[in-house]
Coordinates of C-alpha atoms in Angstrom, one line a residue:
M26 CA -9.1 11.2 48.7
T27 CA -9.9 10.5 45.0
K28 CA -6.8 10.4 42.9
R29 CA -7.4 12.7 39.8
H30 CA -6.3 11.3 36.3
H31 CA -4.3 13.3 34.1
E32 CA -6.6 14.6 31.1
T33 CA -5.5 15.2 27.7
P34 CA -5.3 18.6 26.8
P35 CA -7.5 19.9 24.1
N36 CA -6.1 19.1 20.5
P37 CA -7.1 18.4 17.1
F38 CA -5.4 14.9 17.3
S39 CA -7.7 13.7 20.1
D40 CA -10.6 15.2 18.4
G41 CA -9.8 13.2 15.5
M42 CA -7.8 13.5 12.5
F43 CA -6.9 11.8 9.2
V44 CA -3.1 11.8 8.6
V45 CA -1.7 10.9 5.2
V46 CA 1.6 9.1 5.3
D47 CA 3.9 8.1 2.4
K48 CA 5.5 4.9 4.1
P49 CA 9.0 4.2 3.2
K50 CA 10.3 0.6 2.0
G51 CA 11.2 -1.6 5.1
W52 CA 8.9 0.1 7.6
T53 CA 5.7 -2.0 8.7
S54 CA 2.3 -0.3 8.9
F55 CA 2.7 -0.6 12.9
D56 CA 6.1 1.0 12.8
V57 CA 4.5 4.2 11.3
V58 CA 1.6 3.9 13.8
N59 CA 4.1 3.4 16.6
R60 CA 6.5 6.5 15.7
F61 CA 3.7 9.0 15.0
R62 CA 1.8 8.0 18.4
W63 CA 5.1 7.9 20.2
L64 CA 5.8 11.6 19.0
L65 CA 2.5 12.6 19.5
C66 CA 2.3 11.6 23.2
R67 CA 5.7 13.2 23.9
A68 CA 4.4 16.6 22.4
L69 CA 1.2 16.4 24.6
G70 CA 3.1 15.3 27.6
I71 CA 0.8 12.4 28.1
K72 CA 1.2 8.3 28.1
R73 CA -1.3 7.4 25.7
I74 CA -3.7 8.3 22.8
K75 CA -5.4 6.6 19.9
V76 CA -3.8 6.0 16.8
G77 CA -4.3 3.5 14.3
H78 CA -3.9 2.7 10.6
A79 CA -6.5 2.0 7.8
G80 CA -5.0 -0.8 6.0
T81 CA -1.9 -2.7 6.3
L82 CA 0.9 -2.1 3.6
D83 CA 3.6 -4.9 3.2
P84 CA 7.2 -3.8 4.5
L85 CA 8.7 -4.0 0.9
A86 CA 5.9 -1.9 -0.3
T87 CA 5.7 1.8 -0.2
G88 CA 3.0 4.7 -0.5
L89 CA 0.0 5.6 1.3
V90 CA -1.3 4.6 4.8
V91 CA -3.8 6.6 6.2
L92 CA -3.4 7.2 10.2
C93 CA -6.8 7.8 12.0
T94 CA -6.1 9.5 15.5
G95 CA -8.3 10.1 18.6
K96 CA -12.1 9.8 17.8
Y97 CA -11.4 9.2 14.1
T98 CA -10.0 5.5 15.0
K99 CA -13.8 4.6 15.0
R100 CA -13.8 5.5 11.4
I101 CA -10.8 3.0 10.7
E102 CA -13.3 0.4 8.9
E103 CA -15.1 3.2 6.8
V104 CA -11.8 3.9 5.4
Q105 CA -10.6 0.2 4.8
L106 CA -13.8 -0.3 2.7
M107 CA -12.6 2.4 0.2
P108 CA -11.3 1.4 -3.2
K109 CA -7.5 1.3 -3.1
T110 CA -4.9 2.1 -6.3
Y111 CA -1.6 0.4 -6.3
E112 CA 1.3 1.1 -8.9
T113 CA 3.1 -2.4 -9.3
T114 CA 5.5 -4.1 -11.5
L115 CA 5.6 -7.8 -12.1
H116 CA 8.5 -9.8 -13.1
L117 CA 7.5 -12.7 -15.6
G118 CA 9.0 -16.1 -15.8
A119 CA 10.1 -16.4 -12.2
T120 CA 8.2 -17.1 -9.1
T121 CA 9.0 -16.9 -5.2
P122 CA 7.2 -18.5 -2.2
S123 CA 6.2 -14.9 -1.1
Y124 CA 5.2 -13.9 -4.5
D125 CA 7.7 -10.9 -4.1
L126 CA 11.1 -10.1 -3.3
E127 CA 10.9 -11.0 0.3
T128 CA 11.9 -14.7 -0.7
E129 CA 14.4 -15.9 -3.5
V130 CA 13.2 -17.2 -6.7
D131 CA 12.1 -20.6 -6.4
S132 CA 11.3 -21.7 -10.2
R133 CA 11.6 -20.4 -13.6
H134 CA 9.2 -20.4 -16.4
P135 CA 9.1 -19.4 -20.2
Y136 CA 7.7 -15.9 -21.1
E137 CA 8.9 -15.6 -24.6
H138 CA 5.5 -16.8 -25.9
I139 CA 3.9 -13.7 -24.1
T140 CA 2.7 -10.7 -26.1
E141 CA 1.1 -7.6 -25.0
Q142 CA -2.0 -8.5 -26.6
M143 CA -2.0 -11.7 -24.5
I144 CA -1.4 -9.7 -21.4
R145 CA -4.5 -7.4 -22.2
E146 CA -6.7 -10.2 -22.8
V147 CA -5.6 -12.1 -19.6
L148 CA -6.1 -9.0 -17.5
E149 CA -9.6 -8.6 -18.8
G150 CA -10.5 -11.7 -16.7
F151 CA -9.1 -10.5 -13.6
V152 CA -11.4 -7.4 -13.6
G153 CA -14.8 -7.7 -11.6
S154 CA -15.5 -10.0 -8.6
I155 CA -12.9 -12.9 -8.6
R156 CA -11.9 -15.6 -6.0
Q157 CA -8.4 -15.2 -4.5
V158 CA -6.1 -17.4 -2.6
P159 CA -4.2 -15.0 -0.2
P160 CA -0.4 -15.7 0.0
L161 CA 0.9 -17.8 3.0
F162 CA 3.4 -14.9 3.7
S163 CA 0.8 -12.9 4.8
A164 CA -0.7 -11.9 8.1
V165 CA -3.9 -13.8 7.8
N166 CA -4.8 -15.7 11.1
V167 CA -4.5 -19.6 10.8
G168 CA -5.6 -21.0 14.0
G169 CA -4.6 -18.3 16.3
T170 CA -1.1 -18.3 14.2
R171 CA -0.1 -15.8 11.6
A172 CA 0.3 -17.5 8.3
Y173 CA 3.9 -16.2 7.5
E174 CA 5.0 -17.9 10.8
L175 CA 4.0 -21.0 9.0
A176 CA 5.4 -20.1 6.0
R177 CA 8.8 -19.6 7.4
K178 CA 8.8 -22.7 9.3
G179 CA 8.4 -24.6 5.8
S180 CA 4.6 -25.1 5.6
D181 CA 3.0 -25.5 2.4
L182 CA -0.3 -25.0 3.5
E183 CA -2.6 -23.3 1.1
L184 CA -5.1 -20.8 2.4
P185 CA -8.9 -20.8 1.4
A186 CA -10.0 -18.6 -1.5
K187 CA -11.9 -15.4 -0.6
E188 CA -13.8 -13.2 -3.2
V189 CA -12.2 -9.8 -3.8
M190 CA -13.0 -7.0 -6.1
I191 CA -10.8 -5.7 -8.7
Y192 CA -12.3 -2.4 -10.2
D193 CA -9.9 -1.6 -13.0
I194 CA -6.3 -2.7 -14.1
K195 CA -4.4 -0.5 -16.6
I196 CA -1.2 -1.3 -18.3
K197 CA 1.6 1.2 -17.8
R198 CA 4.7 -0.5 -19.2
V199 CA 5.4 -3.7 -21.1
E200 CA 9.1 -4.3 -21.4
L201 CA 9.4 -8.2 -21.1
P202 CA 9.9 -9.7 -18.7
E203 CA 8.8 -6.8 -16.7
V204 CA 5.1 -5.6 -16.8
E205 CA 3.9 -2.4 -14.9
L206 CA 0.4 -2.2 -13.9
E207 CA -2.0 0.3 -12.2
V208 CA -4.7 -1.8 -10.3
T209 CA -7.7 -0.4 -8.4
C210 CA -9.3 -2.8 -6.0
G211 CA -11.4 -3.4 -3.1
K212 CA -10.8 -4.5 0.7
G213 CA -8.7 -7.7 1.3
T214 CA -7.1 -8.0 -2.2
Y215 CA -3.6 -8.9 -2.4
I216 CA -1.8 -7.5 -5.3
R217 CA 1.1 -10.4 -4.8
S218 CA -1.5 -13.0 -5.3
L219 CA -2.8 -11.3 -8.3
A220 CA 0.7 -11.4 -9.8
R221 CA 0.8 -14.9 -9.0
D222 CA -2.6 -15.7 -10.8
I223 CA -1.6 -13.4 -13.6
G224 CA 1.6 -15.4 -14.4
R225 CA -0.1 -18.6 -14.3
A226 CA -3.0 -17.5 -16.7
L227 CA -0.2 -16.5 -19.1
G228 CA 1.1 -19.8 -19.1
S229 CA 4.3 -18.7 -17.2
G230 CA 5.0 -17.4 -13.5
A231 CA 5.3 -14.0 -12.0
H232 CA 6.1 -12.3 -8.9
L233 CA 6.2 -8.4 -7.6
T234 CA 9.3 -6.4 -7.7
M235 CA 7.6 -3.2 -6.8
L236 CA 4.4 -2.3 -5.0
R237 CA 3.4 1.5 -4.2
R238 CA -0.2 2.5 -3.0
T239 CA -1.1 5.7 -4.4
K240 CA -4.7 6.2 -3.5
V241 CA -7.3 5.0 -0.7
G242 CA -10.8 6.5 -1.8
N243 CA -10.1 10.5 -1.9
F244 CA -7.0 10.3 0.0
D245 CA -3.9 10.4 -2.2
V246 CA -0.3 9.8 -1.2
E247 CA 0.9 12.9 -3.0
G248 CA 2.0 15.4 -0.3
G249 CA 1.9 12.5 2.2
L250 CA 4.2 12.7 5.0
V251 CA 7.3 10.7 5.7
P252 CA 8.5 9.7 9.0
E253 CA 10.9 12.6 9.2
D254 CA 8.2 15.1 8.8
F255 CA 6.2 13.9 11.9
E256 CA 7.7 15.9 14.6
N257 CA 7.3 19.2 12.8
Y258 CA 3.7 18.3 11.3
I259 CA 2.7 17.6 15.2
Q260 CA 4.0 20.7 16.4
N261 CA 2.8 22.9 13.8
R262 CA -1.0 21.3 14.1
L263 CA -0.6 22.0 18.0
N264 CA 0.2 25.3 17.3
Q265 CA -2.9 26.0 15.3
Q266 CA -5.3 26.0 18.4
D267 CA -7.2 28.7 16.8
G268 CA -10.1 26.5 15.3
T269 CA -8.3 26.1 11.7
T270 CA -8.6 22.8 10.3
S271 CA -5.9 21.2 8.0
E272 CA -6.8 19.8 4.4
L273 CA -5.9 16.3 5.5
N274 CA -8.6 16.7 8.3
N275 CA -11.2 18.2 6.0
C276 CA -11.0 15.1 3.6
V277 CA -14.3 14.1 2.2
L278 CA -15.1 10.6 2.5
E279 CA -17.5 8.8 0.1

């Protein structure tokens, strides 16, 4: 007698959806995926369903994570290739090994010579296609080991530079030693590395004290779900089995 497998009941998540999430500080992108998937499986009464994210966001960062469910997991790379916009705050005059607040300040540098005009001129040199060295405190694969694992063991390995695209950098605020920027960039760009390089170009040092992703292509973090919303959102969508589609599911991709 052939054992019948339990089939997933028809639902919009299996058909494929994009779900816009506003990730809180301290959560990893995988934390977001795992929480959403667990609640979705529980609501559907099944053991597994495909859910993935279209771009990692550091635990200390907040903002937009696009979840792809069901058949839309095949479109993850499509979303990853879209331009991304970040709001970030640089602290000039000090560096950290991770280029952000994950690690303690390891060196201090003068910043009194820096002016807003200098910052504007330096930033112009970072717009376009640039070569960038990823931070060692990152998930880059080094011979089967994550770079951050090597970093935490005290390695001073420098990762190879790669080409990334910076579409635009806008200055939002200059109150030295802080500089607030809005950066629009392509896939694979590390804003932490950008901060390091801007600090060096200014004859100083810099690290990030805030990072928030606000846009990925036409996806916008405004109105995004926080983890506390997941359960109600899932239930509401499952209750809409009348052929209606959500605004998130209708997002146009370019």
